[in-house]
Amino acid sequence: QSALTQPASVSGSPGQSLTISCTGTNSDVENYNLVSWYQHQPGKVPKLIIYEANKRPSGASSRFSGSQSGNTASLTISGLQAEDEADYYCCSYGGDITFLYVFGPGTKVTVL
Amino acid sequence: QVQLVQSGAEVRKPGASVKVSCKASGYTFTTSDINWVRQATGQGLEWMGWMNPNSGNTVYAQKFQGRVTMTRNTSISTAYMELSSLRSEDTAVYFCAKMRGAAYSSGWAPWGQGTLVTVSS
């Protein structure tokens, strides 16, 4: 199972867009569009915001979007709002051989 | 509505075991895998493993192999995660989470409220 890397922190002003990357160290991310993203606000339960790299579950804000290119998945937050301040984790599924999952280390988003 | 409710906080001594429960409601328990994730204080999310409530089949993260056991009681729609040989580094909030759809890539929602396990002598 690959390790995933994310920037430790990113920041932006209200209304801006920002992007968080999630890079796999081997082919796990590249071969499968199986990356999901979770938002974890302090004191709350993690919330699924993107699955299968670019799909948004019902209830997730349309300001969240996902993409993937090669071994890097990305989460973009558009129209940044104060409520978006949270930790964001990517999670990759290794496919139907390993059946294993791995989280990235998380990215702290600060709204200035 | 679909809901996962976990058992309350636990305190254990090093070397002991702890068993956390996760009671499902609002859907047919045997139709969705349950995953377990933990977060130590100041650390990120860490995936521990998953269990198929229908078959009882499990897959564990390598880090926890030999120390974790995931089971279920289908008659009461409850999943369990037992961690043994506890050490201080296992102090964390433990979450259960339901796989959303049939595909392993469908993501996890909802999550249980979390159970704080404190390991201290």
Tab-separated table of C-alpha atoms in Angstrom:
chain	number	residue	atom	x	y	z
A	1	GLN	CA	0.000	0.000	0.000
A	2	SER	CA	1.387	3.372	-0.983
A	3	ALA	CA	1.938	6.281	1.305
A	4	LEU	CA	0.072	9.470	0.448
A	5	THR	CA	1.486	12.961	0.759
A	6	GLN	CA	-0.454	16.165	1.342
A	7	PRO	CA	0.662	19.693	2.163
A	8	ALA	CA	0.573	20.252	5.910
A	9	SER	CA	-1.371	23.484	5.593
A	10	VAL	CA	-2.928	25.872	3.115
A	11	SER	CA	-4.693	29.153	3.662
A	12	GLY	CA	-6.887	31.551	1.758
A	13	SER	CA	-9.163	34.530	2.141
A	14	PRO	CA	-12.935	34.321	2.015
A	15	GLY	CA	-14.177	34.011	-1.541
A	16	GLN	CA	-10.931	32.653	-2.895
A	17	SER	CA	-10.349	29.162	-4.266
A	18	LEU	CA	-7.715	26.822	-2.993
A	19	THR	CA	-6.513	23.389	-3.995
A	20	ILE	CA	-5.128	20.566	-1.887
A	21	SER	CA	-3.046	17.859	-3.521
A	22	CYS	CA	-2.748	14.198	-2.573
A	23	THR	CA	0.097	12.294	-4.198
A	24	GLY	CA	0.591	8.567	-4.094
A	25	THR	CA	4.104	7.143	-3.968
A	26	ASN	CA	3.344	4.258	-6.260
A	27	SER	CA	0.689	3.301	-8.744
A	28	ASP	CA	-2.147	2.931	-6.244
A	29	VAL	CA	-3.580	6.388	-6.878
A	30	GLU	CA	-2.792	6.383	-10.570
A	31	ASN	CA	-4.401	3.111	-11.512
A	32	TYR	CA	-7.649	3.551	-9.643
A	33	ASN	CA	-9.965	6.541	-9.427
A	34	LEU	CA	-10.605	5.472	-5.882
A	35	VAL	CA	-9.582	8.488	-3.847
A	36	SER	CA	-12.047	9.978	-1.406
A	37	TRP	CA	-11.780	13.181	0.622
A	38	TYR	CA	-12.963	13.847	4.172
A	39	GLN	CA	-13.460	17.114	5.992
A	40	HIS	CA	-12.799	16.986	9.727
A	41	GLN	CA	-13.771	20.013	11.726
A	42	PRO	CA	-12.653	20.305	15.373
A	43	GLY	CA	-14.953	18.441	17.720
A	44	LYS	CA	-16.951	16.939	14.889
A	45	VAL	CA	-17.071	13.648	13.050
A	46	PRO	CA	-15.241	13.321	9.706
A	47	LYS	CA	-17.501	14.034	6.737
A	48	LEU	CA	-17.226	12.558	3.244
A	49	ILE	CA	-17.076	15.327	0.646
A	50	ILE	CA	-15.678	13.580	-2.457
A	51	TYR	CA	-15.524	9.922	-3.524
A	52	GLU	CA	-14.078	8.163	-6.560
A	53	ALA	CA	-11.824	11.172	-7.127
A	54	ASN	CA	-14.467	13.546	-8.470
A	55	LYS	CA	-17.942	12.554	-7.301
A	56	ARG	CA	-19.802	14.501	-4.671
A	57	PRO	CA	-22.204	12.716	-2.305
A	58	SER	CA	-25.570	14.239	-1.560
A	59	GLY	CA	-25.263	16.753	1.216
A	60	ALA	CA	-21.754	17.854	0.319
A	61	SER	CA	-21.398	21.460	-0.739
A	62	SER	CA	-21.065	22.104	-4.478
A	63	ARG	CA	-18.101	24.320	-3.622
A	64	PHE	CA	-16.059	21.137	-3.215
A	65	SER	CA	-14.742	19.474	-6.350
A	66	GLY	CA	-12.211	16.749	-6.994
A	67	SER	CA	-9.940	15.746	-9.824
A	68	GLN	CA	-7.138	13.345	-10.565
A	69	SER	CA	-4.152	13.411	-12.872
A	70	GLY	CA	-1.702	10.544	-12.855
A	71	ASN	CA	-0.760	9.704	-9.300
A	72	THR	CA	-2.064	12.979	-7.869
A	73	ALA	CA	-5.613	13.617	-6.711
A	74	SER	CA	-6.731	17.153	-5.906
A	75	LEU	CA	-9.488	18.767	-3.879
A	76	THR	CA	-10.571	22.294	-4.768
A	77	ILE	CA	-12.621	24.484	-2.471
A	78	SER	CA	-14.270	27.353	-4.347
A	79	GLY	CA	-15.679	30.471	-2.749
A	80	LEU	CA	-13.856	29.825	0.508
A	81	GLN	CA	-15.967	30.399	3.622
A	82	ALA	CA	-15.087	30.577	7.306
A	83	GLU	CA	-16.918	27.289	7.877
A	84	ASP	CA	-14.444	25.545	5.550
A	85	GLU	CA	-11.714	25.868	8.148
A	86	ALA	CA	-10.929	22.245	8.964
A	87	ASP	CA	-8.538	19.388	8.354
A	88	TYR	CA	-8.905	17.641	5.007
A	89	TYR	CA	-7.811	14.054	4.443
A	90	CYS	CA	-7.498	12.100	1.239
A	91	CYS	CA	-8.003	8.364	1.436
A	92	SER	CA	-6.992	5.878	-1.224
A	93	TYR	CA	-8.346	2.396	-1.743
A	94	GLY	CA	-5.731	-0.036	-2.990
A	95	GLY	CA	-8.099	-1.979	-5.227
A	96	ASP	CA	-9.522	-5.472	-5.165
A	97	ILE	CA	-6.170	-7.122	-4.631
A	98	THR	CA	-5.076	-5.690	-1.303
A	99	PHE	CA	-8.501	-4.449	-0.116
A	100	LEU	CA	-6.555	-1.946	1.970
A	101	TYR	CA	-7.136	1.743	2.555
A	102	VAL	CA	-4.678	4.456	3.532
A	103	PHE	CA	-5.167	8.063	4.624
A	104	GLY	CA	-2.992	10.950	3.717
A	105	PRO	CA	-1.491	12.891	6.642
A	106	GLY	CA	-4.115	15.633	6.355
A	107	THR	CA	-4.059	19.301	5.361
A	108	LYS	CA	-5.054	22.084	7.709
A	109	VAL	CA	-7.095	24.723	5.872
A	110	THR	CA	-7.094	28.163	7.454
A	111	VAL	CA	-9.461	30.883	6.333
A	112	LEU	CA	-7.711	34.220	6.813
B	1	GLN	CA	-32.167	7.863	9.381
B	2	VAL	CA	-28.985	5.847	9.010
B	3	GLN	CA	-27.031	6.109	12.225
B	4	LEU	CA	-24.074	4.538	14.001
B	5	VAL	CA	-23.916	4.876	17.781
B	6	GLN	CA	-20.732	3.890	19.587
B	7	SER	CA	-20.100	2.846	23.157
B	8	GLY	CA	-18.748	5.249	25.738
B	9	ALA	CA	-15.261	6.271	26.728
B	10	GLU	CA	-12.908	3.667	28.168
B	11	VAL	CA	-9.794	3.770	30.324
B	12	ARG	CA	-7.394	0.846	30.280
B	13	LYS	CA	-3.978	0.032	31.691
B	14	PRO	CA	-1.077	-0.838	29.398
B	15	GLY	CA	-1.236	-4.453	28.279
B	16	ALA	CA	-5.000	-4.682	28.640
B	17	SER	CA	-7.619	-4.980	25.907
B	18	VAL	CA	-10.566	-2.805	24.956
B	19	LYS	CA	-13.698	-3.611	22.970
B	20	VAL	CA	-15.633	-0.785	21.318
B	21	SER	CA	-19.140	-1.317	19.972
B	22	CYS	CA	-20.895	0.355	17.064
B	23	LYS	CA	-24.673	-0.088	16.846
B	24	ALA	CA	-26.256	0.471	13.446
B	25	SER	CA	-29.799	1.606	12.765
B	26	GLY	CA	-31.852	2.868	9.844
B	27	TYR	CA	-30.626	0.297	7.317
B	28	THR	CA	-30.036	-3.439	6.958
B	29	PHE	CA	-26.862	-4.011	8.938
B	30	THR	CA	-25.582	-6.890	6.819
B	31	THR	CA	-25.588	-4.935	3.565
B	32	SER	CA	-22.712	-2.506	4.212
B	33	ASP	CA	-19.123	-2.988	5.362
B	34	ILE	CA	-18.053	-1.289	8.574
B	35	ASN	CA	-14.654	0.387	8.740
B	36	TRP	CA	-12.735	1.429	11.836
B	37	VAL	CA	-10.573	4.557	11.936
B	38	ARG	CA	-8.733	6.141	14.821
B	39	GLN	CA	-7.254	9.537	15.609
B	40	ALA	CA	-4.671	10.011	18.311
B	41	THR	CA	-4.474	13.432	19.928
B	42	GLY	CA	-2.845	15.861	17.554
B	43	GLN	CA	-2.486	13.215	14.872
B	44	GLY	CA	-4.284	12.426	11.640
B	45	LEU	CA	-6.855	9.826	10.758
B	46	GLU	CA	-5.575	6.251	10.648
B	47	TRP	CA	-7.438	3.392	8.986
B	48	MET	CA	-7.494	0.189	11.054
B	49	GLY	CA	-9.524	-2.251	9.015
B	50	TRP	CA	-12.947	-3.276	7.791
B	51	MET	CA	-15.462	-6.024	8.334
B	52	ASN	CA	-18.227	-7.422	6.171
B	53	PRO	CA	-21.156	-7.842	8.596
B	54	ASN	CA	-22.796	-10.445	6.384
B	55	SER	CA	-19.894	-12.881	6.094
B	56	GLY	CA	-17.804	-11.724	9.026
B	57	ASN	CA	-14.812	-11.419	6.700
B	58	THR	CA	-12.231	-8.888	7.805
B	59	VAL	CA	-9.243	-7.015	6.399
B	60	TYR	CA	-6.844	-5.355	8.822
B	61	ALA	CA	-4.169	-2.747	8.274
B	62	GLN	CA	-0.750	-4.319	8.581
B	63	LYS	CA	0.085	-2.131	11.566
B	64	PHE	CA	-2.693	-3.720	13.632
B	65	GLN	CA	-2.411	-7.320	12.449
B	66	GLY	CA	-2.332	-9.626	15.458
B	67	ARG	CA	-3.706	-7.000	17.866
B	68	VAL	CA	-7.086	-6.078	16.412
B	69	THR	CA	-10.198	-8.207	16.031
B	70	MET	CA	-13.369	-7.002	14.335
B	71	THR	CA	-16.564	-8.950	14.925
B	72	ARG	CA	-20.298	-8.456	14.787
B	73	ASN	CA	-23.588	-9.572	16.257
B	74	THR	CA	-26.125	-9.417	13.465
B	75	SER	CA	-29.058	-10.045	15.800
B	76	ILE	CA	-28.498	-6.635	17.382
B	77	SER	CA	-26.939	-4.890	14.349
B	78	THR	CA	-23.736	-4.186	16.210
B	79	ALA	CA	-20.115	-4.241	15.131
B	80	TYR	CA	-17.194	-4.537	17.534
B	81	MET	CA	-13.541	-3.612	17.418
B	82	GLU	CA	-11.264	-5.159	20.020
B	83	LEU	CA	-7.685	-3.981	20.408
B	84	SER	CA	-5.332	-5.922	22.639
B	85	SER	CA	-1.900	-5.395	24.211
B	86	LEU	CA	-2.699	-1.742	24.616
B	87	ARG	CA	0.076	0.809	24.967
B	88	SER	CA	0.029	4.523	25.573
B	89	GLU	CA	0.264	5.223	21.844
B	90	ASP	CA	-3.166	3.615	21.410
B	91	THR	CA	-4.784	6.490	23.285
B	92	ALA	CA	-7.086	7.855	20.623
B	93	VAL	CA	-10.631	8.451	19.481
B	94	TYR	CA	-11.899	5.404	17.618
B	95	PHE	CA	-14.556	5.778	14.924
B	96	CYS	CA	-16.685	3.288	13.061
B	97	ALA	CA	-17.931	4.245	9.602
B	98	LYS	CA	-20.360	2.655	7.187
B	99	MET	CA	-19.447	2.103	3.561
B	100	ARG	CA	-21.916	4.152	1.544
B	101	GLY	CA	-22.517	1.869	-1.383
B	102	ALA	CA	-21.676	-1.529	-2.772
B	103	ALA	CA	-18.331	-0.424	-4.172
B	104	TYR	CA	-15.283	-0.150	-1.954
B	105	SER	CA	-14.653	3.214	-3.575
B	106	SER	CA	-17.986	4.722	-2.552
B	107	GLY	CA	-16.649	6.340	0.596
B	108	TRP	CA	-17.774	6.110	4.196
B	109	ALA	CA	-20.879	7.759	5.660
B	110	PRO	CA	-22.196	8.105	8.211
B	111	TRP	CA	-19.613	7.813	10.968
B	112	GLY	CA	-20.161	6.966	14.593
B	113	GLN	CA	-19.671	9.724	17.134
B	114	GLY	CA	-16.302	8.370	18.218
B	115	THR	CA	-15.113	6.591	21.373
B	116	LEU	CA	-12.195	7.904	23.404
B	117	VAL	CA	-9.904	5.150	24.615
B	118	THR	CA	-7.298	6.245	27.134
B	119	VAL	CA	-4.401	3.968	27.958
B	120	SER	CA	-2.704	4.976	31.177
B	121	SER	CA	-1.096	3.298	34.140
